[in-house]
Coordinates of N, CA and C in Angstrom, one line a residue:
X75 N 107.3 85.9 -10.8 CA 106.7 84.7 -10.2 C 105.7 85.1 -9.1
X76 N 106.4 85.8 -8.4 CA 105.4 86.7 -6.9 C 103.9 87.3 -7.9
X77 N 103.8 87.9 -9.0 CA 102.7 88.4 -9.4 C 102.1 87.5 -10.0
X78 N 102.6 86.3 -10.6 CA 101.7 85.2 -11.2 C 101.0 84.6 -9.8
X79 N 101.6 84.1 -8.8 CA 100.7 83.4 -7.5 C 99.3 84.4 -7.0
X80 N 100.2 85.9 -7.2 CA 99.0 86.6 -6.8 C 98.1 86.6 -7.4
X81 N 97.9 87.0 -9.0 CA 97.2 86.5 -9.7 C 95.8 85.6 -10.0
X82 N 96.9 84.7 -9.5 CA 96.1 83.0 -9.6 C 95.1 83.5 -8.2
X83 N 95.6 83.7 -6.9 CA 95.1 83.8 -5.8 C 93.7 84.5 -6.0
X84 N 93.7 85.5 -6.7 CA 92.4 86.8 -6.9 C 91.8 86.1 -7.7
X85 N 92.2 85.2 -8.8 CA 91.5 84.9 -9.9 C 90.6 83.5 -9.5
X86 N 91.0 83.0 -8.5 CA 90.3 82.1 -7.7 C 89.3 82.4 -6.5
X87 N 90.0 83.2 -5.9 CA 88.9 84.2 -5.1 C 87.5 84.6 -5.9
X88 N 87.7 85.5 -7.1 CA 87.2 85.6 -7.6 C 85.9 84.8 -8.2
X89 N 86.3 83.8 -8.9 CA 85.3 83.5 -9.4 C 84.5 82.1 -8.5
X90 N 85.1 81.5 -6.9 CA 84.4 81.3 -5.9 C 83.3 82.4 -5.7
X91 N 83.9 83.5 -5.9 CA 82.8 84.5 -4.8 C 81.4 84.2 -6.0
X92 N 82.1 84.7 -7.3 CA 81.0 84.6 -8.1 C 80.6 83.3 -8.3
X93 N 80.7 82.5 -7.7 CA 79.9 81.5 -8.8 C 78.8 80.8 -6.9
X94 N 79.4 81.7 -5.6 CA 78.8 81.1 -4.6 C 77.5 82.8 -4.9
X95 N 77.7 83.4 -5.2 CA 76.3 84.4 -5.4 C 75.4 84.1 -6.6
X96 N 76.2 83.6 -7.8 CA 75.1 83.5 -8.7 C 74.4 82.2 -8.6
X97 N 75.2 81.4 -7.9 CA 74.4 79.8 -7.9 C 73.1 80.1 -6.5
X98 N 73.7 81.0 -5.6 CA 72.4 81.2 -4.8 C 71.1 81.6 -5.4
X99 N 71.7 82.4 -6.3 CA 70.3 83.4 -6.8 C 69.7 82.6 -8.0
X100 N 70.3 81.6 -8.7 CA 70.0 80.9 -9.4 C 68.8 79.7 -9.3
X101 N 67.8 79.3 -9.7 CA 66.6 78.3 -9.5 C 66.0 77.8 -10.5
X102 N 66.3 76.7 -10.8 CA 66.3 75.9 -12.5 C 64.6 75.8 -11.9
X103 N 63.8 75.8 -12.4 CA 62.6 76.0 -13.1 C 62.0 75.2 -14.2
X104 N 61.5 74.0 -14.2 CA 60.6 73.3 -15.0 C 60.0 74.3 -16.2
X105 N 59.8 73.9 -17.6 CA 59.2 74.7 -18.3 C 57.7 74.4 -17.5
X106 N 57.4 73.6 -17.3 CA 55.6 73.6 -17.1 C 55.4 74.5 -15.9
X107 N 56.2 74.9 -15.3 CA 56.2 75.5 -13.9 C 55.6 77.4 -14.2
X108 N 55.8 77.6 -15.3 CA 56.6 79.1 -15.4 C 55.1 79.7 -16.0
X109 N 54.7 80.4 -15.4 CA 53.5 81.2 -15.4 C 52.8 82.6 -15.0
X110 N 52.7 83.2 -15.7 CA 52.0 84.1 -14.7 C 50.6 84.4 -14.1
X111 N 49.8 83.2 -14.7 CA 48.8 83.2 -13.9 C 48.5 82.6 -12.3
X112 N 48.0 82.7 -11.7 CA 48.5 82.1 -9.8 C 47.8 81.1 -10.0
X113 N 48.1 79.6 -9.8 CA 47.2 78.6 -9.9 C 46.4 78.8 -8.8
X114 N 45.2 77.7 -8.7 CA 44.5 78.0 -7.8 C 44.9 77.1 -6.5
X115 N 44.5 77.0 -5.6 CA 44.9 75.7 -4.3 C 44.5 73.9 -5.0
X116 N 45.7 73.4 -4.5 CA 46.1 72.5 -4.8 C 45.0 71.3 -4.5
X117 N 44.3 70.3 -5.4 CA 42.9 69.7 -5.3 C 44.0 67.7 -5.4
X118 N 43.6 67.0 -4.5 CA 43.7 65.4 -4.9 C 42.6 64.7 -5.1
X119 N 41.9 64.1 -6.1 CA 41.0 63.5 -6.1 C 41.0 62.4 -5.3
X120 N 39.6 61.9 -5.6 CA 39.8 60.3 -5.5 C 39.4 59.8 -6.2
X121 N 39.9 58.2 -6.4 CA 39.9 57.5 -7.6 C 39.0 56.3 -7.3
X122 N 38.3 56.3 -8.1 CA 37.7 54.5 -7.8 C 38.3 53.2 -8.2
X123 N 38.2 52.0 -7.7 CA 38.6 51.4 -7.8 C 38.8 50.7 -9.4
X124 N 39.7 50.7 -9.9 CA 39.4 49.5 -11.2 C 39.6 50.5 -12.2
X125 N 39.7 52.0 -11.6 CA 40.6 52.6 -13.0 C 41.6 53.0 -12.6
X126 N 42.1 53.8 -13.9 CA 43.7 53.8 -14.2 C 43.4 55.2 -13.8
X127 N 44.7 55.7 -13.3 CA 44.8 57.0 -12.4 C 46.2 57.4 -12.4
X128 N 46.4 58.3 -12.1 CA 47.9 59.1 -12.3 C 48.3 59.4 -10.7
X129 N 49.8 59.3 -10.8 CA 50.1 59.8 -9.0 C 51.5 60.8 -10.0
X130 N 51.6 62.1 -9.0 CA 52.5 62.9 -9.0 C 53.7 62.5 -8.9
X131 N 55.0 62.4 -9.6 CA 56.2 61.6 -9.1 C 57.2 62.8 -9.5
X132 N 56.8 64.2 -9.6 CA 57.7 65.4 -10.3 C 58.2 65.8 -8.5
X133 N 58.7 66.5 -8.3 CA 59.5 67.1 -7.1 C 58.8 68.3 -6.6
X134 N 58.1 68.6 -7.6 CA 56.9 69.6 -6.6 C 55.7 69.9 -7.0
X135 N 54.9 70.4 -6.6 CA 53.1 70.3 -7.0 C 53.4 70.4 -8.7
X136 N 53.3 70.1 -9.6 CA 52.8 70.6 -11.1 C 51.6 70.8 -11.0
X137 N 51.8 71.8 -12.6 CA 50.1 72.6 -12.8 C 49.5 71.3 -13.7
X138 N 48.0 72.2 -13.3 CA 47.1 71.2 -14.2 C 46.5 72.3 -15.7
X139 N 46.4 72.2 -16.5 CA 46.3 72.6 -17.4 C 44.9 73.0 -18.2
X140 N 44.5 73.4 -18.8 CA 43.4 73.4 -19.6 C 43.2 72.4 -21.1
X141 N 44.3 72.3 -21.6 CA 44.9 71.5 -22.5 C 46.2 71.0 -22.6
X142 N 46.4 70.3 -23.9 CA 47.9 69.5 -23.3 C 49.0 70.5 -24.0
X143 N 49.1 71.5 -23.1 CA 50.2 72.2 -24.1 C 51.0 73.4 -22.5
X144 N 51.8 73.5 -22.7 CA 52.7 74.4 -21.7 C 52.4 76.3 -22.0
X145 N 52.5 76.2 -23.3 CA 52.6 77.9 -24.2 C 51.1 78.1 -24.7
X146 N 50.3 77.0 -24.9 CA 48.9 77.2 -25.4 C 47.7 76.9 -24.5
X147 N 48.0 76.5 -23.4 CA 46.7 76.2 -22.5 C 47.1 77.0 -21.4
X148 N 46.5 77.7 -20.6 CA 46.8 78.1 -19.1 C 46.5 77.4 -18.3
X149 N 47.3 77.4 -17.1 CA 47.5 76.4 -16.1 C 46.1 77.6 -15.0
X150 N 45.0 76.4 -14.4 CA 44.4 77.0 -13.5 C 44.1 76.5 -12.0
X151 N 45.3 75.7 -11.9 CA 45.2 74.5 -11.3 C 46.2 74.2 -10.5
X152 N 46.9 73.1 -9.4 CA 48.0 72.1 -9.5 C 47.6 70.9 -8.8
X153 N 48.3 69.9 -8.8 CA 47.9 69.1 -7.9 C 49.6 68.7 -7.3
X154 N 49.6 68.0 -5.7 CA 51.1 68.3 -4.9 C 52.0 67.0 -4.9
X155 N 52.9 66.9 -4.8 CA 53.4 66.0 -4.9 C 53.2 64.7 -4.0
X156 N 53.0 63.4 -5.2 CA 52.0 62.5 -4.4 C 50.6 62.6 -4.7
X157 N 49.8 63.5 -5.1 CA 48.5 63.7 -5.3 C 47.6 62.5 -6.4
X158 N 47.2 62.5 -6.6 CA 46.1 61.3 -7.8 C 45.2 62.1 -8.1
X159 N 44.9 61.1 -9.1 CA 43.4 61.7 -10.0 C 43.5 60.9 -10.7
X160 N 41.9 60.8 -11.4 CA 41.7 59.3 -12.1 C 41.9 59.9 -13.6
X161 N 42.6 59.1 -14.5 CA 43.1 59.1 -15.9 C 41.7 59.3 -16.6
X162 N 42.0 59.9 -17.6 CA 40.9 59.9 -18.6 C 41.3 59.3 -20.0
X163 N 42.0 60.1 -20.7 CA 42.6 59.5 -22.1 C 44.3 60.6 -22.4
X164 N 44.7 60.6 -23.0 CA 45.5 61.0 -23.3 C 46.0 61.9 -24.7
X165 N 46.8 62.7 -24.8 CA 46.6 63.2 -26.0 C 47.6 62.5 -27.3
X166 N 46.9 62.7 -28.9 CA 47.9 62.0 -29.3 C 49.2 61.6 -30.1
X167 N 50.1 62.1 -28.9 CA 51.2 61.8 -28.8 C 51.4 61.2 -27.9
X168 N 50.7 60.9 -27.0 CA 50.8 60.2 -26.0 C 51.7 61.2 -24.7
X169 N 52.2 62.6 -24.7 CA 52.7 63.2 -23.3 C 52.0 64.2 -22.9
X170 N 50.6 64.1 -23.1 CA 50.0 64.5 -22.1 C 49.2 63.7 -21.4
X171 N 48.4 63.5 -20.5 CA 47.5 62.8 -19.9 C 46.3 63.8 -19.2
X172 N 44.9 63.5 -19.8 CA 43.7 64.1 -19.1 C 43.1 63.6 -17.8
X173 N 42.9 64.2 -16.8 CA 42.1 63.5 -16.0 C 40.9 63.9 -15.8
X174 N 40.4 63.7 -14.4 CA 39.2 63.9 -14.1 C 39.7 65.1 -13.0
X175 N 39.2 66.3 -13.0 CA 39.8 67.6 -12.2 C 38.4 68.3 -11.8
X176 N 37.5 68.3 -10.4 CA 36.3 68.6 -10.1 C 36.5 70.8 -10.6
X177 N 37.8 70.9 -9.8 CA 37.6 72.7 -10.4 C 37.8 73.3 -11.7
X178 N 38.0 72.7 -12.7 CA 38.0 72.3 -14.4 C 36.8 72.8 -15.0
X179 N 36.2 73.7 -15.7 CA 35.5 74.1 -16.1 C 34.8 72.9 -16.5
X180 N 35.2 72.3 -17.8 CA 34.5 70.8 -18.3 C 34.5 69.3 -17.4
X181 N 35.1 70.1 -16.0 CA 35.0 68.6 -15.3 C 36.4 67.2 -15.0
X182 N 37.2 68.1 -16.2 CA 38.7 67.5 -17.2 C 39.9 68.5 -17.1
X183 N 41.2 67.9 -17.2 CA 42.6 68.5 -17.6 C 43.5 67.7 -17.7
X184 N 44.3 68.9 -17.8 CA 45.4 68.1 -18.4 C 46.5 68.4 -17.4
X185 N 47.4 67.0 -17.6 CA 49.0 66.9 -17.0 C 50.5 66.5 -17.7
X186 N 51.2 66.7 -17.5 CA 52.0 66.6 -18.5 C 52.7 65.4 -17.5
X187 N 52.9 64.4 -19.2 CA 53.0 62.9 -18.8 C 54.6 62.7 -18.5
X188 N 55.7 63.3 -18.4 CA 56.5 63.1 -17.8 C 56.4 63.3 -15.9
X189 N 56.1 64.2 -15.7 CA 55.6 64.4 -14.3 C 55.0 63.5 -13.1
X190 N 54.3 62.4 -13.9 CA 53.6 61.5 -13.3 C 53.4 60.2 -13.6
X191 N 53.3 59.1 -13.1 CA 53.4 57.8 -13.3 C 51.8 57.3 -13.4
X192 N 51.8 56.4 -14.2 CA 50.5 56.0 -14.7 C 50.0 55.0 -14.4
X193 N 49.5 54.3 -13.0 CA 48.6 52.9 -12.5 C 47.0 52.8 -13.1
X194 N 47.0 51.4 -13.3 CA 47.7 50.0 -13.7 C 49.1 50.0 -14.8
X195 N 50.7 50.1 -14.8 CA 51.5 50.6 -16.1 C 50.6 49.8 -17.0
X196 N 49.6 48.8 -17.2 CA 49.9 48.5 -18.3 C 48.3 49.0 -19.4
X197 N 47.4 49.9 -18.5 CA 46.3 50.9 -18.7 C 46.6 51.4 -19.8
X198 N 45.7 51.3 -21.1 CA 45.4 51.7 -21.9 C 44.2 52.7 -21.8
X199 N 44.7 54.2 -22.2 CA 43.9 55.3 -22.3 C 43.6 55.5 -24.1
X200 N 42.5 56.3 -23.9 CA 41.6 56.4 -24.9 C 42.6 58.2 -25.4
X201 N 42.5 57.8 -26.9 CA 43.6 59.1 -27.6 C 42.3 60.0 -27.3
X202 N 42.7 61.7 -27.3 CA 41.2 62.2 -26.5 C 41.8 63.8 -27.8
X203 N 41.3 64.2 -28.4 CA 41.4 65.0 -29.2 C 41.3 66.8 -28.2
X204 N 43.0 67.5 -28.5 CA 42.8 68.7 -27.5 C 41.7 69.6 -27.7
X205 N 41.7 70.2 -27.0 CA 40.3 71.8 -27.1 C 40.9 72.8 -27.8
X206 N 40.5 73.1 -28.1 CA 40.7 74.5 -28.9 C 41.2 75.3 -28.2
X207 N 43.0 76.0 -28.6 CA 43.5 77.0 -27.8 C 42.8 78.5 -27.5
X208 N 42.5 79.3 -26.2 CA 42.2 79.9 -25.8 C 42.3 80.9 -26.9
X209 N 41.8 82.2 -27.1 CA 41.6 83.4 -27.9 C 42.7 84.1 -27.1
X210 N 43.5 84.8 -27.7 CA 44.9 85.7 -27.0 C 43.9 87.2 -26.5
X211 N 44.5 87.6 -25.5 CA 44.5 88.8 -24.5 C 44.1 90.0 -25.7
X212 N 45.2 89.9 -26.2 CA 45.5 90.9 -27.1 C 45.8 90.7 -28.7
X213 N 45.9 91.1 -29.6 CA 46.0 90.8 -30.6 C 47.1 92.2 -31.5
X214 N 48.1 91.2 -32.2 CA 49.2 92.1 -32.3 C 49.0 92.7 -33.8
X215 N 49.0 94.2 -33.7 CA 48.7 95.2 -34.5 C 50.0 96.1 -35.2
X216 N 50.1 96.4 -36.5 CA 50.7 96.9 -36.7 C 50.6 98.5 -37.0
X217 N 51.5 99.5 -36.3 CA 50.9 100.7 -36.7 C 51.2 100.9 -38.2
X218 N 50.0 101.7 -39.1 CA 50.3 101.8 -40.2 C 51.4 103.3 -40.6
X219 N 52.0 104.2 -39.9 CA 53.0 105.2 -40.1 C 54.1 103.9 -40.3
X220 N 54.5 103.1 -39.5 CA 55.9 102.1 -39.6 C 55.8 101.4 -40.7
X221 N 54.7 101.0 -41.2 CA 54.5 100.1 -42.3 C 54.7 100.6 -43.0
X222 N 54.4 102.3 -43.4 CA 54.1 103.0 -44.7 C 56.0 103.5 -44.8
X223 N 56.5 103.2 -43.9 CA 58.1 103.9 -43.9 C 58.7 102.9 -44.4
X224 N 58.5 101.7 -44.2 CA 59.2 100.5 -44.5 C 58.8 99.8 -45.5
X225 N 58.3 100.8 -46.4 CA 57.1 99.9 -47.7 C 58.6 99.7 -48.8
X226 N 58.6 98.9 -49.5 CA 60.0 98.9 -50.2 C 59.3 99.0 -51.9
X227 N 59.4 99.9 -52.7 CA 59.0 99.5 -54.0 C 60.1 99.9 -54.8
X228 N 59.6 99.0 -55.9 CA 60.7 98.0 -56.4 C 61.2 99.2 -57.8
X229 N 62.3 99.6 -58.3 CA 62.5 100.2 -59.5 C 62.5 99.7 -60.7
X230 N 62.2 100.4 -61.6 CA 62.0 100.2 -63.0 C 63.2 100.0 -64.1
X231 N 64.7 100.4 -63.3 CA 65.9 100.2 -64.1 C 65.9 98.7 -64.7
X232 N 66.8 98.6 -65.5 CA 66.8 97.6 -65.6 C 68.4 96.8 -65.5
X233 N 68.3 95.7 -65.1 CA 69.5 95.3 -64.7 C 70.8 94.9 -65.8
X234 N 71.9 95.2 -65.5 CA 72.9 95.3 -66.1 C 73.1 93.7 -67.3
X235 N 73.3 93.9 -68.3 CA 73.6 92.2 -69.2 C 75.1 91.7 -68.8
X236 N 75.6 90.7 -69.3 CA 76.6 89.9 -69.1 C 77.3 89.9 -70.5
X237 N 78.4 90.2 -69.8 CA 79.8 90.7 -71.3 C 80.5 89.6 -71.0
X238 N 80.6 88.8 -71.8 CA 81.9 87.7 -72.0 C 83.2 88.5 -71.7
X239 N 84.3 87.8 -71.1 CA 85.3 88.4 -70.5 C 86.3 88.0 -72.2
X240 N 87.3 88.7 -72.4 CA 88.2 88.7 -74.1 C 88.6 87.4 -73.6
X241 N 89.0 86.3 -74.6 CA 89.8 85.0 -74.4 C 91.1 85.2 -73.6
X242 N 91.3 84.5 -73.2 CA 92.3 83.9 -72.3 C 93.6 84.1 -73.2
X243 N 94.9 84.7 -73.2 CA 96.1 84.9 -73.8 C 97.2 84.2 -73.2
X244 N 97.8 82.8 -73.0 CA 98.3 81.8 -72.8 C 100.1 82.3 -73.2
X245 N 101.0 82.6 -72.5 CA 102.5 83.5 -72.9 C 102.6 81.8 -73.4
X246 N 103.7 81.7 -74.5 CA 105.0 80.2 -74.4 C 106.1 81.4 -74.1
X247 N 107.0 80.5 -73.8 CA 108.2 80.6 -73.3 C 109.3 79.7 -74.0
X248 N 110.5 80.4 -74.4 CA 111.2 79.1 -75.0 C 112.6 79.5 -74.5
X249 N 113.1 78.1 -74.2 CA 114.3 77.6 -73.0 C 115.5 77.9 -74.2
X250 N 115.9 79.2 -73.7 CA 117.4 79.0 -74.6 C 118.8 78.7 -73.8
X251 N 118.3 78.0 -72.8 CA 119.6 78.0 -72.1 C 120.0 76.5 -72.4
X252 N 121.3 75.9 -72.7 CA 121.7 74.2 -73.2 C 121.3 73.8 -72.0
X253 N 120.9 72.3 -71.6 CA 121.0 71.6 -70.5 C 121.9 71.1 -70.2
X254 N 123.2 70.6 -70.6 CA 124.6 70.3 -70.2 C 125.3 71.3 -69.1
X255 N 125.3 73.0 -69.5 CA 125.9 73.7 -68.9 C 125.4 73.8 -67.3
X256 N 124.2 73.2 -66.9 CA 123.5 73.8 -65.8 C 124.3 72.3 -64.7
X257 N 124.3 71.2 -65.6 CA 125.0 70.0 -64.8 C 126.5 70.2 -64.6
X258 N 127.6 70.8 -65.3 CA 128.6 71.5 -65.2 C 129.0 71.9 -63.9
X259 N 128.3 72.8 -64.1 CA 128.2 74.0 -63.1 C 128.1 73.4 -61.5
X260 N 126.9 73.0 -61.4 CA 126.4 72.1 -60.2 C 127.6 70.6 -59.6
X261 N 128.2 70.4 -60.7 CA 129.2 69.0 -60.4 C 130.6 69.7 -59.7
X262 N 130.7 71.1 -60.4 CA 132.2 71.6 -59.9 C 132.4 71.8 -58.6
X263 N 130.3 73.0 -58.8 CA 130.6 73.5 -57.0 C 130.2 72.2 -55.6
X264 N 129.8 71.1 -56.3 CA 129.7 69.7 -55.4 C 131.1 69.7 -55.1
X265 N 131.9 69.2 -56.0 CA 133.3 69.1 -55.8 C 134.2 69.8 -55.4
X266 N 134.0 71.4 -55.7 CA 134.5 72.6 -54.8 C 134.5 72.3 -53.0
X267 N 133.0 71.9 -52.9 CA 132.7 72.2 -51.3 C 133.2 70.8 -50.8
X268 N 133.1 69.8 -51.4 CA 133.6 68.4 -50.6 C 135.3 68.8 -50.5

């Protein structure tokens, strides 16, 4: 009993200590957040009157994009929480949103439409067709010694045919024992044991 309490005591110990060091070092992270390019300093536009514009409502600056995509556009940008910018159109699915971004190469970017709330709600944006994803860094090669090792060619045997299995051989059995004697038997030792 003394070694079960102690037990319990370490095994509680225990996984307090752990769960107060990994939850420190731990930092849930937005997919749109996660980059390794440095965005640039954080820009708010201004908006004129009478269009539809976006305000920041995510919990910390989000990036601005090049297109509407997290894994296909690079972020070169953010704007801070609370920030605006005047809406452009949207992509079509409707979760992205383009604005008007002056450090934007074309003038334009993108935001990702959960992040931000959209005034007038009831502003209709124009579906805005995305840009063409960036050309990759690098381009993935294969060496040709790995290829030549792992080349598979095929043999010439030929594959085994199909033998019917011999018929099925079904035993009978035939009951030579009376069926009166088995009721006999069974009635005496009922009557034996009572």
């Amino acid at each position: 009993m003394y070694l079960v309490k102690v037990g319990t005591w370490i095994f509680l110990i225990f996984g307090f200590t752990t769960i107060v060091f990994l939850g420190s070092t731990r930092n849930p992270v937005a997919a749109q957040q996660l980059d390794t390019v440095t965005p640039s300093p954080t820009v708010t536009a201004t908006v004129a009157s009478g269009m539809p514009y976006i305000t920041v409502t995510y919990i910390e600056p989000i990036n601005v994009r090049t297109g509407p995509g997290s894994f296909d556009y690079p972020s070169f940008g953010s704007l801070p929480v609370g920030g605006t910018a005047a809406a452009v159109g949207r992509s079509p699915a409707g979760e992205w949103i383009e604005i008007e971004f002056p450090e934007a190469p074309r003038g334009t970017a993108w935001v990702y439409a959960a992040n931000v709330t959209l005034a007038p709600p009831n502003a209709l944006l124009s579906v805005v067709e995305p840009p063409p994803t960036p050309a990759p860094l690098e381009t993935d090669t294969l060496n040709p010694t790995f290829v030549a090792a792992f080349a598979i060619v095929p043999t010439s045997t030929r594959l085994p045919t199909f033998t019917p299995p011999p018929p099925l051989a079904i035993p009978i059995y035939e009951n030579n024992v009376p069926v009166s004697s088995g009721r006999v038997i069974t009635a005496w030792l009922i009557a034996g044991l009572v």
